[in-house]
Coordinates of C-alpha atoms and ligand atoms in Angstrom, one line a residue:
X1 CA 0.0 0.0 0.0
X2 CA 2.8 2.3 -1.3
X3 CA 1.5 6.3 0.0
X4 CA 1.7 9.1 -2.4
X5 CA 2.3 12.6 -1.3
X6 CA -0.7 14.9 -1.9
X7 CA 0.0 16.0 -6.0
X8 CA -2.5 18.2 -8.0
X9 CA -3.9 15.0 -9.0
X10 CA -4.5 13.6 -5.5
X11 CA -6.1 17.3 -4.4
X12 CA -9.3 17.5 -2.7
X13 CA -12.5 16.7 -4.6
X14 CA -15.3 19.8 -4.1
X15 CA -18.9 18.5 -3.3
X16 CA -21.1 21.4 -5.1
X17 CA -22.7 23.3 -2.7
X18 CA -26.5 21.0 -2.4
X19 CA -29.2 21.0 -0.1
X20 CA -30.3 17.6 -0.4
X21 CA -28.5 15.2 1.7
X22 CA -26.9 13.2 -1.6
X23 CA -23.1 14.2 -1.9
X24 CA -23.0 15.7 -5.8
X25 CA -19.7 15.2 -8.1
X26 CA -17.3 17.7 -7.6
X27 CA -14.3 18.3 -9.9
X28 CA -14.7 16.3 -12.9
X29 CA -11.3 15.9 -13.2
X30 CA -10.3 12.4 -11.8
X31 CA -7.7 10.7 -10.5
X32 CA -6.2 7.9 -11.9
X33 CA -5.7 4.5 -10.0
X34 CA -1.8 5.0 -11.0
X35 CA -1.3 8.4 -10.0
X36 CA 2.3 9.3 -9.1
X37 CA 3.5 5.7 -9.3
X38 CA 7.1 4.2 -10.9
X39 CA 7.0 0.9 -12.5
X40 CA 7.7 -1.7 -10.6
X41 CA 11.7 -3.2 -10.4
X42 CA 12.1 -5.9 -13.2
X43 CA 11.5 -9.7 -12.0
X44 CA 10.3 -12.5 -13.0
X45 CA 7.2 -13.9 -12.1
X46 CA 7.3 -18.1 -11.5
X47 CA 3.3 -18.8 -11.3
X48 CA 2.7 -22.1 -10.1
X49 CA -0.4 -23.4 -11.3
X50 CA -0.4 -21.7 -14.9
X51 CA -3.8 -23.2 -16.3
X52 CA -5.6 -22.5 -13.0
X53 CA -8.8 -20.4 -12.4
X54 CA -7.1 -17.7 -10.3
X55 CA -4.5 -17.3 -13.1
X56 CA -6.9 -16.5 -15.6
X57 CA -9.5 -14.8 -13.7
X58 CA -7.5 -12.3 -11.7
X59 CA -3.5 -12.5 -11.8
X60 CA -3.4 -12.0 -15.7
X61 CA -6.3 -9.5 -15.4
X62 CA -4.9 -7.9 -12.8
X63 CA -1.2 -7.8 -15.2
X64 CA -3.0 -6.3 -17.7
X65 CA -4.3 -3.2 -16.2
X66 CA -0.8 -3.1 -14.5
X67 CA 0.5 -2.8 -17.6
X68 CA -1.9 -0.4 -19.5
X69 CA -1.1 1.6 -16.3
X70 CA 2.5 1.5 -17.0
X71 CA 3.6 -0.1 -13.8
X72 CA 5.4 -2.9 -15.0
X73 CA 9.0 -2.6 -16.2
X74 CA 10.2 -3.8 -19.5
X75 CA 12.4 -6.5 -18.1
X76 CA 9.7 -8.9 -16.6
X77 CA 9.7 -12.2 -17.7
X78 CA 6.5 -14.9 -16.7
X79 CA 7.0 -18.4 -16.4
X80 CA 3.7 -20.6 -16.1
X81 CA 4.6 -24.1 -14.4
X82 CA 1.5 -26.6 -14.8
X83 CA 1.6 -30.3 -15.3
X84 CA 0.7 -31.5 -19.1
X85 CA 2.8 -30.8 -21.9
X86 CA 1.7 -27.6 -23.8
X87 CA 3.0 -24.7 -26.4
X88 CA 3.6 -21.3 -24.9
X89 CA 1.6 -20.0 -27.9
X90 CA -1.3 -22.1 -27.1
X91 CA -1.0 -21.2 -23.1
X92 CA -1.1 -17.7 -24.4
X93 CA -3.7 -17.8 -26.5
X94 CA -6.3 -19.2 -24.2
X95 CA -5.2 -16.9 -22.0
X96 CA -6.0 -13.9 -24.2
X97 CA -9.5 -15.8 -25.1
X98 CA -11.0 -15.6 -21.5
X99 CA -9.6 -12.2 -21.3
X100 CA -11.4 -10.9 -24.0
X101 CA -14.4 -12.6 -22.7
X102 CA -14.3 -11.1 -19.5
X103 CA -13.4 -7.7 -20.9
X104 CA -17.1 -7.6 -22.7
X105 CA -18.5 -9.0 -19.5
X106 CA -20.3 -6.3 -17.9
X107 CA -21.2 -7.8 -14.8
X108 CA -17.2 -8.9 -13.9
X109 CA -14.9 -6.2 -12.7
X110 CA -12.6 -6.7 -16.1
X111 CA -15.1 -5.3 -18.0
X112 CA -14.1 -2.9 -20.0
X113 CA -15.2 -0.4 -23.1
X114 CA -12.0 -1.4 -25.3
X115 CA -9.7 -4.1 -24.9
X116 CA -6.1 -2.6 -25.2
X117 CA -4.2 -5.1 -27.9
X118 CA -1.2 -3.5 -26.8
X119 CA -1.0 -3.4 -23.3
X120 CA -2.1 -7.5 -24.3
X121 CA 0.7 -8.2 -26.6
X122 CA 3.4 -6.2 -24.0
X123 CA 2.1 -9.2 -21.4
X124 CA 2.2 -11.9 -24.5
X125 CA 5.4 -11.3 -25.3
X126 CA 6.4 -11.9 -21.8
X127 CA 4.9 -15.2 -21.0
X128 CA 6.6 -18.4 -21.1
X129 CA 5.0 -21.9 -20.5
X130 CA 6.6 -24.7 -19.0
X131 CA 5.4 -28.3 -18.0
X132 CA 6.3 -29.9 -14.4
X133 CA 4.6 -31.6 -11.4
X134 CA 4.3 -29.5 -8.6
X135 CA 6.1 -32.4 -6.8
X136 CA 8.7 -33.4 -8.9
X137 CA 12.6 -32.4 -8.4
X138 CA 12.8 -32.0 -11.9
X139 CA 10.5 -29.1 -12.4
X140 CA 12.9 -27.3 -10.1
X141 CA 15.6 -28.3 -12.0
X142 CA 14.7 -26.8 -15.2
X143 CA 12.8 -23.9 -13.4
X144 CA 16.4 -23.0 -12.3
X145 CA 17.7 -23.1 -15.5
X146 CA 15.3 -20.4 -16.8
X147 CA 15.4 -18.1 -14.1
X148 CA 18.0 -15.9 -14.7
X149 CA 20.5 -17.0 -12.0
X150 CA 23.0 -13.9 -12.6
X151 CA 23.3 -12.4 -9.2
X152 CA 21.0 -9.6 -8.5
X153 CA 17.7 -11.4 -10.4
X154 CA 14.3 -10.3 -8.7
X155 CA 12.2 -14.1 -8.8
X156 CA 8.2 -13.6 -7.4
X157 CA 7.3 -17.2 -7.4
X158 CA 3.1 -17.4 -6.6
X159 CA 1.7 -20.4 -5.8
X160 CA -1.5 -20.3 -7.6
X161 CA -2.5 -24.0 -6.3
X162 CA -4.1 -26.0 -4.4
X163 CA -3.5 -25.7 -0.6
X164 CA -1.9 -29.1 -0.2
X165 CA 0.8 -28.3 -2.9
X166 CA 2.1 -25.0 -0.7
X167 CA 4.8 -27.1 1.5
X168 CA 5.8 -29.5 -1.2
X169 CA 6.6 -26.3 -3.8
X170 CA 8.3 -24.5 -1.1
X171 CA 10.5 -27.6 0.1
X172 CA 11.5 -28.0 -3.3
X173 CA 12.1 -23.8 -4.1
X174 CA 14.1 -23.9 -0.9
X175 CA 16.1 -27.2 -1.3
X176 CA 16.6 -26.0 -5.2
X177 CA 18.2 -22.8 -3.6
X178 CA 15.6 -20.9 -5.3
X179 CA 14.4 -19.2 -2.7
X180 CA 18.0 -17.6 -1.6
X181 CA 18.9 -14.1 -2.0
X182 CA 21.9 -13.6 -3.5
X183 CA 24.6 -10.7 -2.1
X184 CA 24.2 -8.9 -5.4
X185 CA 21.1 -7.9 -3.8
X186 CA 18.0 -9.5 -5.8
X187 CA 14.6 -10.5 -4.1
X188 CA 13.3 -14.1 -4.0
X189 CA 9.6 -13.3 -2.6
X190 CA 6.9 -16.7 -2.5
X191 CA 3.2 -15.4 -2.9
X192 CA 0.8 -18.2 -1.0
X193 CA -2.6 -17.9 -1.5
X194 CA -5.4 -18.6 1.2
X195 CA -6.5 -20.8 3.0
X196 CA -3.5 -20.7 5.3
X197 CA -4.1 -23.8 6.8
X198 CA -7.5 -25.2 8.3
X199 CA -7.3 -24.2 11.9
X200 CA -4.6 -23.3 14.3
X201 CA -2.3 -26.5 14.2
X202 CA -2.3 -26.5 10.4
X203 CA -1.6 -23.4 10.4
X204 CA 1.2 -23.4 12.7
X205 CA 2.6 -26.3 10.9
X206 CA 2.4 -24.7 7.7
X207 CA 4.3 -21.4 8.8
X208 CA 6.9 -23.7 10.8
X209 CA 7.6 -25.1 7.2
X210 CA 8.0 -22.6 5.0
X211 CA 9.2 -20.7 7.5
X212 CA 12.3 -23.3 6.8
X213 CA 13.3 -22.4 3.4
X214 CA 12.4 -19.0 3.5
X215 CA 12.5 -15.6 5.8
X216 CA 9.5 -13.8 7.2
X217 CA 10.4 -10.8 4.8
X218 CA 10.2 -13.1 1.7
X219 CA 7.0 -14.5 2.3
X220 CA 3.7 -12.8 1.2
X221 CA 0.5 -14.0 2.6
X222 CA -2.0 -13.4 0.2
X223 CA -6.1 -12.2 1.8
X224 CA -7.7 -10.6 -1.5
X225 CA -9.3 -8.5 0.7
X226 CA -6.8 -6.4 1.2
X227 CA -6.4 -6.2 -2.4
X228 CA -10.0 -3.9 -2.7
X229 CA -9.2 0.2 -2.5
X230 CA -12.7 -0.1 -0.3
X231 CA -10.6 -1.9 1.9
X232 CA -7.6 0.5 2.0
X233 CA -9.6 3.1 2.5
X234 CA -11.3 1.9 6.3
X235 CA -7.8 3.4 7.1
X236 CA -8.2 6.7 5.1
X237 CA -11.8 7.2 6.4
X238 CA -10.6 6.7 10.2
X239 CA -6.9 8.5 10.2
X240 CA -7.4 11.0 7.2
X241 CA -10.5 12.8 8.6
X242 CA -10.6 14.8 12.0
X243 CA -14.7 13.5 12.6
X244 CA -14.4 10.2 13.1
X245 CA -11.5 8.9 14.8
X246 CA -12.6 10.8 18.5
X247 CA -16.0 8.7 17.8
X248 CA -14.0 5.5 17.2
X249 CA -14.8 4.2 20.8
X250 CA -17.0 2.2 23.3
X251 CA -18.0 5.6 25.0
X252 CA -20.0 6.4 20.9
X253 CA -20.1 3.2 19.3
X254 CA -23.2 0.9 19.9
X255 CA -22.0 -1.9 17.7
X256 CA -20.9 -2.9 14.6
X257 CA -22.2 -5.0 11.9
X258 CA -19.9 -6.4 9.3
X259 CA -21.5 -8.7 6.2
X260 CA -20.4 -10.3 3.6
X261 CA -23.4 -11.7 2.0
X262 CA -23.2 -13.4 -1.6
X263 CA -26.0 -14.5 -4.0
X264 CA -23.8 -16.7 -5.4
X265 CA -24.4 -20.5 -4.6
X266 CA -20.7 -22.8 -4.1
X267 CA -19.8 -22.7 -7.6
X268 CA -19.2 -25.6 -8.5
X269 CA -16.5 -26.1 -5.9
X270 CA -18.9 -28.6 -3.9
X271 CA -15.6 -30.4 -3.4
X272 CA -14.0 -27.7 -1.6
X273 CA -16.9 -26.3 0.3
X274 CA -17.6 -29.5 1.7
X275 CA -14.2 -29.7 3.7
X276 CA -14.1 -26.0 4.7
X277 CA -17.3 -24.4 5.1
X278 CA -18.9 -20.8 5.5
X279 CA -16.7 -19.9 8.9
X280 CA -13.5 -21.8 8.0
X281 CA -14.1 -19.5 4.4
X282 CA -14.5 -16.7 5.4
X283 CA -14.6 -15.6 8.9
X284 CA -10.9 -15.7 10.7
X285 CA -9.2 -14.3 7.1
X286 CA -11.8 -12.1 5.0
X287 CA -13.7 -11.0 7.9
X288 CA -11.0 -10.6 10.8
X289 CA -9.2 -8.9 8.1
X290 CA -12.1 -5.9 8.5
X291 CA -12.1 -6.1 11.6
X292 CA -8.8 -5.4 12.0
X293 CA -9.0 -2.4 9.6
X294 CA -12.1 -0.9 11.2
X295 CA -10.5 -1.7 15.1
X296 CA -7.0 -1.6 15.1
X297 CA -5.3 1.3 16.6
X298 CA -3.7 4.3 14.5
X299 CA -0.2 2.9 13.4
X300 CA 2.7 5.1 14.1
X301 CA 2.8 5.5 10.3
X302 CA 2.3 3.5 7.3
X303 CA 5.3 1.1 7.3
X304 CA 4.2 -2.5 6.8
X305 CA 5.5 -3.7 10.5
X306 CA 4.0 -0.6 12.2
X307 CA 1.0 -1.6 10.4
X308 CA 0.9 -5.1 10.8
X309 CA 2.0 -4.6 14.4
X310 CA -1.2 -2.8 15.7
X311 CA -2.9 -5.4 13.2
X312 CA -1.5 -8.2 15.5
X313 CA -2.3 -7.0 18.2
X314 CA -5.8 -6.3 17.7
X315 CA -5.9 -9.7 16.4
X316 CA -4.4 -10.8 19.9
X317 CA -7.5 -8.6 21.4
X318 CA -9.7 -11.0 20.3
X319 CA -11.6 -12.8 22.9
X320 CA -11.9 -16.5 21.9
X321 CA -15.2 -17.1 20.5
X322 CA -17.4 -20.0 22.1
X323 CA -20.4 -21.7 21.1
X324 CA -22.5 -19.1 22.1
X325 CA -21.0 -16.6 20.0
X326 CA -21.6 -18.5 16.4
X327 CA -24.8 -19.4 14.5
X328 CA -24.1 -21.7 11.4
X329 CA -26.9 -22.3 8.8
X330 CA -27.5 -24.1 5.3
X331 CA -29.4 -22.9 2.4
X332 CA -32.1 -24.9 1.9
X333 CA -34.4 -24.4 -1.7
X334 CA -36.1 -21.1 -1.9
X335 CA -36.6 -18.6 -4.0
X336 CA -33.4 -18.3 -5.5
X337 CA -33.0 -22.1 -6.4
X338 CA -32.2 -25.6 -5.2
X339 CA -30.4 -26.2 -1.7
X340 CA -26.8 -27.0 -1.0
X341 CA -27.2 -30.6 -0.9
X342 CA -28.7 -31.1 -4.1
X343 CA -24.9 -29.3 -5.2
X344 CA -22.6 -31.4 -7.6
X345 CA -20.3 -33.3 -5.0
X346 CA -22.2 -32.2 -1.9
X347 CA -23.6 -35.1 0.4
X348 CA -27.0 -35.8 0.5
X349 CA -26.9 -35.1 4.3
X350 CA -24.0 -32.7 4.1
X351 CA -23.7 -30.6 7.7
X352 CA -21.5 -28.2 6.4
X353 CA -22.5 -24.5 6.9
X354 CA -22.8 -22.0 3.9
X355 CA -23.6 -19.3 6.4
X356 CA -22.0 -18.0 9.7
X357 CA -22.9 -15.4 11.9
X358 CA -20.5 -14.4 14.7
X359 CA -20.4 -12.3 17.9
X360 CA -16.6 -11.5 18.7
X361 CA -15.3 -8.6 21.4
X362 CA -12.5 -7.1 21.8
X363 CA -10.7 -7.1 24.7
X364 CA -8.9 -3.9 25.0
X365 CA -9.3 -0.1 26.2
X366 CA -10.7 0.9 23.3
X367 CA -13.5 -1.7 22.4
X368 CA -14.0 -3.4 26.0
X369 CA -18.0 -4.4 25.7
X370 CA -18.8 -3.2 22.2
X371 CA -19.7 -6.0 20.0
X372 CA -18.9 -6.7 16.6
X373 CA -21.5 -8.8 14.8
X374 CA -20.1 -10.6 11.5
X375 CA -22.5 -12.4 9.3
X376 CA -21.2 -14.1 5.6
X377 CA -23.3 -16.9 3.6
X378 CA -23.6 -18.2 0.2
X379 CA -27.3 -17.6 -1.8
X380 CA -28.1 -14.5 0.5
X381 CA -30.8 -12.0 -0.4
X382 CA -28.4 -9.6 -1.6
X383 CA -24.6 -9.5 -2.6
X384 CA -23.4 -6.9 0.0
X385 CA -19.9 -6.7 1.8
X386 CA -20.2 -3.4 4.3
X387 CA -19.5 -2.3 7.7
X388 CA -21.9 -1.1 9.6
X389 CA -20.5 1.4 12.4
X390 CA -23.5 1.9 14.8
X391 CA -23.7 4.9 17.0
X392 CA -25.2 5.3 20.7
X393 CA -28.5 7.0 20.6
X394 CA -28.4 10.3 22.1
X395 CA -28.1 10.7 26.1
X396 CA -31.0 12.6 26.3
X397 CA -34.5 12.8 24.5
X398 CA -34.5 17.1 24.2
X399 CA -37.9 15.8 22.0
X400 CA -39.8 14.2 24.8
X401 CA -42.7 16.5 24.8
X402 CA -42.9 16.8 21.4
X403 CA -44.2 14.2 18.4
X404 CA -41.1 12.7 18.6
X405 CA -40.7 9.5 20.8
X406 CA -38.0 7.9 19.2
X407 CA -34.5 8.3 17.5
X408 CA -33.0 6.4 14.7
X409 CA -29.5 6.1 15.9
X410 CA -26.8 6.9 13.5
X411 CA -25.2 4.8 11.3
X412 CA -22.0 5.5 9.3
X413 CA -21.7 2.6 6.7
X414 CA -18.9 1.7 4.3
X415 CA -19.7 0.1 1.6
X416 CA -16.8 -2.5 0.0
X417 CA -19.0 -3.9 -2.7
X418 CA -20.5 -4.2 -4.9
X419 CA -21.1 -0.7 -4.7
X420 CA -18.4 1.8 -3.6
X421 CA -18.5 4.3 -0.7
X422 CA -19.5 5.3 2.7
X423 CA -23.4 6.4 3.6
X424 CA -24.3 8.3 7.3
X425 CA -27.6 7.4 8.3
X426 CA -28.8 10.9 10.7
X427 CA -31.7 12.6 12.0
X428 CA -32.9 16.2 10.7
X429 CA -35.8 18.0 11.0
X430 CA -39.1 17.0 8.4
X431 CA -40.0 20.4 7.2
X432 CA -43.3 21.4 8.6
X433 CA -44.9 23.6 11.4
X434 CA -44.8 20.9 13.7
X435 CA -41.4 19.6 15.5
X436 CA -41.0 16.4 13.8
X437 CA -37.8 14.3 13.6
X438 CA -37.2 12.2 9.9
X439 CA -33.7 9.9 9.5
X440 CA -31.8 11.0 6.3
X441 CA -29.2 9.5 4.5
X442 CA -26.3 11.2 3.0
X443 CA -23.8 9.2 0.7
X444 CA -20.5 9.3 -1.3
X445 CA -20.0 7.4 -4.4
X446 CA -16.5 6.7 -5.3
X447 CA -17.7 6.8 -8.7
X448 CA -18.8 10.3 -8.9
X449 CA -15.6 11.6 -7.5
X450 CA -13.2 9.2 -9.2
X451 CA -12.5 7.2 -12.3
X452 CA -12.8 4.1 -11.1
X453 CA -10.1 2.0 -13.5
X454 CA -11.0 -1.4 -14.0
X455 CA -9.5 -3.4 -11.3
X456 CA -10.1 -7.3 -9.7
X457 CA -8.6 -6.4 -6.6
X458 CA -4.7 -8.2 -7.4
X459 CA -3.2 -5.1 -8.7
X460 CA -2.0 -3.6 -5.6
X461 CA -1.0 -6.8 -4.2
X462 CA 1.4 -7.7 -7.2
X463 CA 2.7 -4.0 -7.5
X464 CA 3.5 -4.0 -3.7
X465 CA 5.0 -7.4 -3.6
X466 CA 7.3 -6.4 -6.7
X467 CA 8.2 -3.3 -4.8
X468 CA 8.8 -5.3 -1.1
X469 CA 5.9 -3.4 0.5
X470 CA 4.3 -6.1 3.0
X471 CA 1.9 -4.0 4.3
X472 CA -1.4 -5.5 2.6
X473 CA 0.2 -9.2 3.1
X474 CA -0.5 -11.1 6.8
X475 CA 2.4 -11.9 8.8
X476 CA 3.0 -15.3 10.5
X477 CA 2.0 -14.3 14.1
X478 CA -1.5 -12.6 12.9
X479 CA -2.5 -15.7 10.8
X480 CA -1.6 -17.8 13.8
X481 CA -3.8 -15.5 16.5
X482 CA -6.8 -15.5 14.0
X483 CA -7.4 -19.1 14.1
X484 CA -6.6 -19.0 17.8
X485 CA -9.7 -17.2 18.6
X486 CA -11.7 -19.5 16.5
X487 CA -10.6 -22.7 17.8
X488 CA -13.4 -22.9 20.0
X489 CA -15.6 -23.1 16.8
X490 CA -13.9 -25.6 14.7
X491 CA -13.2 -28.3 17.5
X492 CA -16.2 -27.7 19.7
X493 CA -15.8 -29.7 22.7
X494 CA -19.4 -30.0 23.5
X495 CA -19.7 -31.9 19.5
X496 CA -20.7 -30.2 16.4
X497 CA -22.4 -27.3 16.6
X498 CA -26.1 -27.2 15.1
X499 CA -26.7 -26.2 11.4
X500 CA -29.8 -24.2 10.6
X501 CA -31.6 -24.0 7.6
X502 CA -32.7 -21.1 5.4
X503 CA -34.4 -20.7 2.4
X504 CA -31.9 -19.8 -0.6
X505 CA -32.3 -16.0 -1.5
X506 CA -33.0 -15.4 2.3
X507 CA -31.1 -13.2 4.9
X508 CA -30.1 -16.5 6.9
X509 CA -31.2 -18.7 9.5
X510 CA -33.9 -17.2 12.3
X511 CA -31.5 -18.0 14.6
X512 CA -29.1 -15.7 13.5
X513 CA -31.4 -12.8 14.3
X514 CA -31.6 -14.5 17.8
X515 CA -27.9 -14.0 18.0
X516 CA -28.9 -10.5 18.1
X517 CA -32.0 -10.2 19.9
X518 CA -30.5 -11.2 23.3
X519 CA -28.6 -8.4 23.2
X520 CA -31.7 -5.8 22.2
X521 CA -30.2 -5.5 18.7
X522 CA -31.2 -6.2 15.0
X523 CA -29.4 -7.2 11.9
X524 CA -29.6 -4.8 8.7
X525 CA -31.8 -5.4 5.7
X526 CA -30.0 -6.7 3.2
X527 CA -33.1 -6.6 0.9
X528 CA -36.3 -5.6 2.4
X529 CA -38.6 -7.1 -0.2
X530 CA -36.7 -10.6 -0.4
X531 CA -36.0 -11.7 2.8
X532 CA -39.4 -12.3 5.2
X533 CA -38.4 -15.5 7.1
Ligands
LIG1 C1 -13.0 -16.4 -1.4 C2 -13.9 -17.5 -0.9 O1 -11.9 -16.3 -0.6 O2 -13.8 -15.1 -1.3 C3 -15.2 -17.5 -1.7 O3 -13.2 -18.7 -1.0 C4 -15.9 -16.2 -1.7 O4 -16.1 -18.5 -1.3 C5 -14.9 -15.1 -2.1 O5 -17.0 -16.2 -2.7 C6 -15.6 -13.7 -1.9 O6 -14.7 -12.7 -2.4 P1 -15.3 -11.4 -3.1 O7 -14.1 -10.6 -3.4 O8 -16.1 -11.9 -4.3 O9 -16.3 -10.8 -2.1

């Protein structure tokens, strides 16, 4: 998350002076997503698991726009390792097939008006296939022979595979020597991809591996996430503006509500879902990750260890959920199509959750009794990932005696997708003789302030790992807490915990809003009209 001083191009966006409470485009000028950066240092970029879906979907998506926005440097070389024999021409042109199609896909975020041959044939030239099993000592063999071994070579090896090939690649890169930095200065740097183990052991055990062939500093722990500017900016909303930070406490806040709800169903990856699950999916990676943007402390600056360090130790915070705290459920057929069970390679009498809804506190000076609600589940009334920061209602009713009995509390929201910005729920007065009090909503767009360039959410985390900058990546220690607190959940002592069901196209399980009730509080709509239980 490399900062940029504040350039004419990075100056403050006017709202136009309005008196409705919708925020109107300012400037029309707009900033673009690569303002004021360099291209990245030249290196190579070993992906492991070249015919993959992540490769095509979002890393050569993502290298695309990083290359129409200049950002890459002319010396980068991209070796795609996959098992079965095939012609770098033919990985390539697959490659530019699917990119194309997602281009003139509206709905997927590489859509785009024109597809840029050039900023295509730039990555084209650049890509090299080769065939090897992931497990094989000869794949490292001949992966050593192309990588230029002159001292001083920059090698970005991302393992774009399966979760039980991460220690056998990494054995073999380390006892290859691939992974050593050379004194002439050049990087080694291995990208691993979530999940980061299953639950705390694994996880553990995974680090205390890798952690054998290569340093802390070379490893990048990949939670896309991080990757979304919606995401980067929790930190500009809370540390750039002078109103909210002083509110950023248990003495203002009520709660808050974090979602990530999908319409989606599994996908297809029935296989997968099966062995992880809603909470394992999503919860102590995605999920904490808010969390830890919306409740850690300010950092001293914006250094990836000052960072990560207040990260880590809100992470630490975290008091160990129990029982209590979770509600799992399953979609069941509704209105938005067949249950989970009747998935390709689901069981017929599957248990595993496709929704989870959490209660987690904080344990520190800050957050002490405050609870964060988290919620995330698969063919959900609405796709909506948002944090919800509620405020205390007002310490004294000054309206008594009039017509107004009660206050809406407010509610600053920010919005991570699909749509882009931050909304404050407040109370004003409805014009009128009489004293009346009506909520109002006023709300940014990032779209009417800023171009938003295409982007799936990997182009900052490639830039920054080609430039060193470990700020958006998780460190050992954090990973490790995060299942910690969730241990609880995934080997319950007391045996499985129950799974509810809920139609699909629902807002989850009843007793999710139970999870709330006890404590006098309710979930937000996600979609009014959709979701009566
Ligand atoms: C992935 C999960 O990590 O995140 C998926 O494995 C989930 O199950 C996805 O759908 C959600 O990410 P996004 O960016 O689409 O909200």
């Amino acid at each position: 998350m490399s900062t940029t001083p504040n350039t004419p191009e990075s100056a403050t966006h006017t709202t136009s002076g309005t008196n409705d409470s919708k925020v109107r485009p300012g400037s029309a000028s707009s900033t673009p997503s690569a303002a004021g950066k360099h291209p990245a240092p030249p290196c190579t970029l070993v992906i492991f698991g070249a015919g993959g879906d992540l490769t095509k979907r979002l890393l050569m998506p993502a290298l695309y726009n990083l290359s129409v926005d200049g950002l890459l440097d002319a010396g980068m070389k991209i070796i795609g390792v996959n098992h079965g024999q095939r012609e770098t021409a033919a990985w390539r042109d697959d490659l530019k097939k699917s990119l194309q199609q997602f281009a003139a896909d509206k709905a997927s975020t590489f859509h785009t008006a024109q597809f840029d041959e050039k900023a295509w044939d730039w990555i084209a030239q650049r890509l090299e296939y080769m065939a090897g099993e992931f497990e094989t000592d000869d794949t490292f063999t001949n992966l050593k022979q192309r990588i230029d071994a002159k001292p001083g070579s920059n090698v970005i090896f991302y393992l774009a595979v399966s979760a039980r090939f991460f220690k056998p690649i990494s054995e073999h890169l380390g006892k290859a020597g691939l992974l050593k930095e050379g004194d002439g200065g050049g990087f080694r740097r291995l990208v691993i991809e979530k999940p980061f183990g299953t639950d705390l052991a694994s996880a553990r055990d995974l680090n205390a591996h890798i952690l054998g062939y290569a340093k802390e500093s070379q490893i990048y722990r990949i939670d896309h996430f991080l990757g979304k500017d919606t995401v980067q900016s929790i930190l500009a909303v809370r540390f750039a503006n002078a109103l909210f930070e002083p509110l950023w406490r248990r003495e203002y806040l009520d709660h808050v509500q974090i979602t990530a709800s999908e319409t989606i169903g599994v996908e297809g990856r029935g296989k997968f879902y099966e062995q992880t699950g809603a909470f394992r999916d999503m919860v102590p990676n995605h999920l904490f990750q808010l969390l830890g943007m919306v409740a850690m402390e300010p950092p001293n600056s914006f250094d990836a260890e000052a960072v990560r360090d207040k990260k880590a130790d809100l992470f630490d915070a975290i008091q160990p959920l129990t029982r209590a705290d979770v509600v799992f459920g399953q979609y069941e057929t509704g209105p938005a199509g067949p249950g989970y069970r009747e998935e390709p390679d689901v069981a017929a009498d599957s248990h595993t959750e496709t929704y989870a809804a959490a209660r987690v506190f904080v344990d520190n000076w800050r957050w002490a009794g405050v609870p964060f609600y988290l919620r995330t589940g698969k063919r959900m009334a609405a796709r909506r990932t948002e944090i919800a920061v509620h405020l205390k209602t007002v310490p004294f009713r000054l309206f008594r005696d009039t017509a107004v009995d009660t206050l809406t509390p407010n509610v600053l929201t920010l919005r991570i997708d699909p749509t882009h910005g931050t909304s404050f729920d407040f109370n004003v007065k409805v014009p009128g003789p009489m004293m009346q009090i009506g909520p109002v909503q006023s709300a940014f767009n990032y779209s009417d302030f800023f171009a938003e360039g295409a982007n799936v959410g990997y182009e900052t985390l490639l830039y920054d790992c080609m430039l060193g900058d470990e700020t958006l990546f998780q460190r050992a220690d954090s990973i490790e807490t995060s299942w910690a607190a969730v241990e609880n959940v995934l080997h319950p002592k007391d045996g499985p915990l129950p799974v509810h069901g809920y139609p699909a196209g629902n807002a989850g399980p009843e007793e999710s809003d139970q999870l709330l009730a006890r404590d006098g509080r309710t979930w937000r709509p996600l979609s009014p009209a959709r979701e009566k239980k």
